[in-house]
Amino acid sequence: MTVLRLRGFEIHKGLLDRAEQLVLLDGVRAVVKAAPFFRPVTPGGQKMSVRMTSAGKYGWYSDAEGYRYAPTHPNGTPWPAIPDAALAIWDRLTGLERHPECCLINYYDSDARMGMHQDRDEADFRWPVVSVSLGDEGLFRIGGQKRGGKTDSIWLQSGDVVVMGGEARLHHHGIDRIRAGSSKLLPKGGRINLTLRVVE
Ligand code: MD3
Ligand code: FE
């Protein structure tokens, strides 16, 4: 297992083997059963191409009222618990006593992408964010704290885990495209990303 450092991001290539990925996928399936994927609408009225759901005390989404963390799914029900397998990855990589309060789950079909943005709806940027990739490869683009600067790109593969802490926590980032058919993990293809965040 190798750790790559790129612009302050800590990329653990191949941290999860196939068996660990399947256990995590079981946890994702349980979450999606209780809290189905939906396509958030941006405050500007555009449907996002990425499908989302969440687990934990808070979930993140956007609608006409803006981008925010909310204690319930748009259908009004509380989010299910964060899968133990996801918390185990957080514990292993951060060693922190504190646990995340949100596990945002993004699903990308072969046409989905996520534009460059910062994650800044959390109360305290000193806590890291941990991201886990499952399924098809995604081209992850990383910039700096200011928008519009130089960027670097790296393909994230199933089982890769990224830790964003320190200066990297406020760096711009996005997913430019998905490489359809690059993984056999998800029977119907596509890419799943989990991000673990301390919200309060
Ligand atoms: C850097 N997700 O959900 S994960 C997101 O693959 C998001 O679905 C992408 O950006 C995805 O907000 C990228 C990597 C990631 C996640 C959170 C971050 C990078 C981050 C928070 C701060 C800085
Ligand atoms: Fe993000």
Coordinates of C-alpha atoms and ligand atoms in Angstrom, one line a residue:
M1 CA 0.0 0.0 0.0
T2 CA 1.4 3.4 -1.0
V3 CA 0.6 6.9 0.3
L4 CA 0.8 9.6 -2.3
R5 CA 0.9 13.3 -1.2
L6 CA -0.5 15.8 -3.7
R7 CA -1.2 19.4 -2.7
G8 CA -1.6 18.4 1.0
F9 CA -4.0 15.6 0.1
E10 CA -3.0 12.2 1.5
I11 CA -4.0 9.5 -1.0
H12 CA -3.9 5.9 0.3
K13 CA -3.8 3.9 -3.0
G14 CA -5.5 0.5 -2.7
L15 CA -6.1 0.8 1.1
L16 CA -9.1 -1.5 0.9
D17 CA -8.9 -5.0 -0.6
R18 CA -11.8 -6.5 -2.5
A19 CA -13.3 -8.1 0.6
E20 CA -13.2 -4.9 2.6
Q21 CA -14.8 -3.0 -0.3
L22 CA -17.6 -5.6 -0.4
V23 CA -18.2 -5.2 3.4
L24 CA -18.4 -1.4 2.9
L25 CA -20.7 -1.8 -0.1
D26 CA -23.1 -3.9 2.1
G27 CA -23.1 -0.9 4.5
V28 CA -23.9 1.5 1.7
R29 CA -26.7 -0.8 0.5
A30 CA -28.3 -0.7 4.0
V31 CA -28.1 3.1 4.0
V32 CA -29.6 3.4 0.5
K33 CA -32.5 1.1 1.5
A34 CA -33.4 3.4 4.4
A35 CA -32.4 6.7 2.6
P36 CA -32.8 6.4 -1.2
F37 CA -30.5 8.3 -3.6
F38 CA -31.9 11.5 -4.9
R39 CA -30.5 14.2 -7.3
P40 CA -30.2 17.5 -5.4
V41 CA -31.1 20.7 -7.1
T42 CA -28.7 23.6 -6.8
P43 CA -29.9 26.9 -5.4
G44 CA -29.8 28.1 -9.0
G45 CA -32.3 25.5 -10.0
Q46 CA -30.0 23.0 -11.8
K47 CA -30.3 19.3 -11.1
M48 CA -26.9 17.8 -10.1
S49 CA -25.7 14.9 -12.2
V50 CA -24.5 13.1 -9.1
R51 CA -27.0 11.2 -7.0
M52 CA -26.7 11.6 -3.2
T53 CA -27.7 10.3 0.1
S54 CA -26.2 10.4 3.6
A55 CA -25.9 8.6 6.9
G56 CA -25.3 9.9 10.4
K57 CA -26.7 12.8 12.5
Y58 CA -26.6 15.1 9.5
G59 CA -26.8 14.7 5.7
W60 CA -25.6 17.2 3.2
Y61 CA -27.7 18.4 0.2
S62 CA -28.9 21.4 -1.7
D63 CA -32.3 22.6 -2.8
A64 CA -34.0 25.9 -3.5
E65 CA -33.1 27.0 0.1
G66 CA -29.4 26.5 -0.4
Y67 CA -26.5 24.1 0.4
R68 CA -26.6 22.8 3.9
Y69 CA -26.5 20.0 6.4
A70 CA -29.9 18.7 7.5
P71 CA -31.0 16.1 10.1
T72 CA -33.4 14.4 7.7
H73 CA -33.6 13.1 4.2
P74 CA -35.7 15.3 1.8
N75 CA -38.5 12.8 2.4
G76 CA -38.5 13.8 6.1
T77 CA -37.0 10.7 7.7
P78 CA -33.8 10.8 9.9
W79 CA -30.7 9.5 8.2
P80 CA -29.6 5.9 9.1
A81 CA -26.4 5.2 11.1
I82 CA -23.0 5.5 9.5
P83 CA -21.8 2.0 8.6
D84 CA -19.3 0.5 11.0
A85 CA -16.9 -0.3 8.2
A86 CA -16.8 3.4 7.3
L87 CA -16.1 4.4 10.9
A88 CA -13.3 1.8 11.1
I89 CA -11.6 3.5 8.1
W90 CA -11.9 6.9 9.9
D91 CA -10.4 5.4 13.1
R92 CA -7.5 3.7 11.2
L93 CA -6.4 6.7 9.3
T94 CA -7.1 9.6 11.6
G95 CA -6.7 8.0 15.1
L96 CA -9.1 10.7 16.4
E97 CA -11.3 10.3 19.4
R98 CA -14.0 12.2 17.7
H99 CA -16.2 10.5 15.1
P100 CA -17.7 12.1 12.0
E101 CA -21.4 13.2 12.1
C102 CA -22.0 12.8 8.4
C103 CA -21.2 10.2 5.8
L104 CA -22.2 11.7 2.5
I105 CA -22.6 9.1 -0.2
N106 CA -22.3 10.2 -3.9
Y107 CA -23.2 8.0 -6.8
Y108 CA -21.8 8.8 -10.3
D109 CA -23.2 7.1 -13.4
S110 CA -20.9 7.2 -16.4
D111 CA -22.1 10.7 -17.4
A112 CA -22.0 12.3 -13.9
R113 CA -19.4 14.8 -12.8
M114 CA -18.8 17.3 -9.9
G115 CA -17.6 20.8 -10.6
M116 CA -14.7 22.4 -8.7
H117 CA -15.8 23.6 -5.3
Q118 CA -14.7 23.9 -1.7
D119 CA -16.4 22.1 1.2
R120 CA -17.1 24.9 3.7
D121 CA -20.5 24.2 5.3
E122 CA -18.8 22.5 8.3
A123 CA -18.3 24.5 11.6
D124 CA -14.6 23.8 12.1
F125 CA -12.1 23.2 9.3
R126 CA -9.5 21.8 11.7
W127 CA -11.2 18.4 11.4
P128 CA -10.1 16.3 8.4
V129 CA -12.4 14.9 5.8
V130 CA -11.9 11.2 4.7
S131 CA -13.1 10.1 1.3
V132 CA -13.5 6.4 0.1
S133 CA -13.9 5.4 -3.6
L134 CA -15.8 2.3 -4.7
G135 CA -16.5 1.1 -8.3
D136 CA -15.4 2.8 -11.5
E137 CA -12.4 5.1 -11.6
G138 CA -13.0 8.8 -11.3
L139 CA -10.7 11.6 -12.4
F140 CA -10.2 13.7 -9.3
R141 CA -9.0 17.3 -9.8
I142 CA -7.3 19.3 -7.0
G143 CA -6.6 23.0 -7.0
G144 CA -5.7 25.5 -4.3
Q145 CA -7.6 27.7 -1.8
K146 CA -8.3 30.2 -4.5
R147 CA -10.5 29.3 -7.4
G148 CA -9.1 29.4 -10.9
G149 CA -5.4 28.5 -10.1
K150 CA -3.3 25.6 -11.4
T151 CA -4.6 22.1 -10.7
D152 CA -3.4 18.5 -10.6
S153 CA -5.4 15.4 -11.6
I154 CA -5.3 11.8 -10.4
W155 CA -7.5 8.8 -11.1
L156 CA -9.1 7.5 -8.0
Q157 CA -9.7 3.7 -8.0
S158 CA -12.0 1.4 -6.1
G159 CA -10.5 1.0 -2.6
D160 CA -8.5 4.2 -2.6
V161 CA -9.0 6.5 0.4
V162 CA -8.1 10.2 0.6
V163 CA -7.5 12.2 3.8
M164 CA -8.0 16.0 3.5
G165 CA -6.5 17.8 6.5
G166 CA -4.5 20.8 7.3
E167 CA -4.1 23.3 4.3
A168 CA -5.8 20.8 2.0
R169 CA -9.0 21.0 3.8
L170 CA -10.1 24.2 2.0
H171 CA -8.6 23.3 -1.4
H172 CA -10.9 23.3 -4.4
H173 CA -11.6 19.9 -5.9
G174 CA -14.0 18.1 -8.2
I175 CA -14.6 15.0 -10.3
D176 CA -14.1 15.6 -14.1
R177 CA -15.2 12.2 -15.4
I178 CA -15.8 8.6 -14.7
R179 CA -14.2 5.7 -16.6
A180 CA -17.1 3.5 -17.4
G181 CA -16.5 -0.3 -17.1
S182 CA -13.2 0.1 -15.2
S183 CA -14.3 -1.9 -12.1
K184 CA -16.4 -5.0 -11.6
L185 CA -17.4 -4.1 -8.0
L186 CA -20.8 -2.6 -8.7
P187 CA -23.0 -5.0 -10.8
K188 CA -24.5 -2.0 -12.7
G189 CA -21.3 0.0 -12.9
G190 CA -20.7 3.6 -11.8
R191 CA -18.8 5.1 -9.0
I192 CA -19.6 5.5 -5.3
N193 CA -17.8 8.0 -3.1
L194 CA -18.2 8.2 0.7
T195 CA -17.0 11.3 2.5
L196 CA -16.8 11.3 6.3
R197 CA -17.1 14.7 7.9
V198 CA -17.3 16.3 11.4
V199 CA -20.1 18.8 11.0
E200 CA -20.7 20.6 14.3
Ligands
MD3_1 C1 -11.2 18.2 -0.2 N1 -16.8 14.5 -3.5 O1 -18.7 15.2 -1.7 S1 -14.1 13.2 -2.7 C2 -17.8 16.1 -2.0 O2 -15.5 11.9 -5.3 C3 -16.8 15.7 -3.0 O3 -17.5 12.4 -4.8 C4 -15.9 14.1 -4.5 O4 -16.1 16.6 -3.3 C5 -16.3 12.7 -4.9 O5 -17.8 17.2 -1.5 C6 -14.5 14.2 -4.1 C7 -12.7 14.0 -2.2 C8 -12.9 15.2 -1.3 C9 -14.0 15.2 -0.4 C10 -14.1 16.2 0.5 C11 -13.2 17.2 0.6 C12 -12.0 16.2 -1.3 C13 -12.1 17.2 -0.3 C14 -13.2 18.2 1.5 C15 -12.2 19.2 1.6 C16 -11.2 19.1 0.7
FE2 FE -16.2 18.3 -1.9

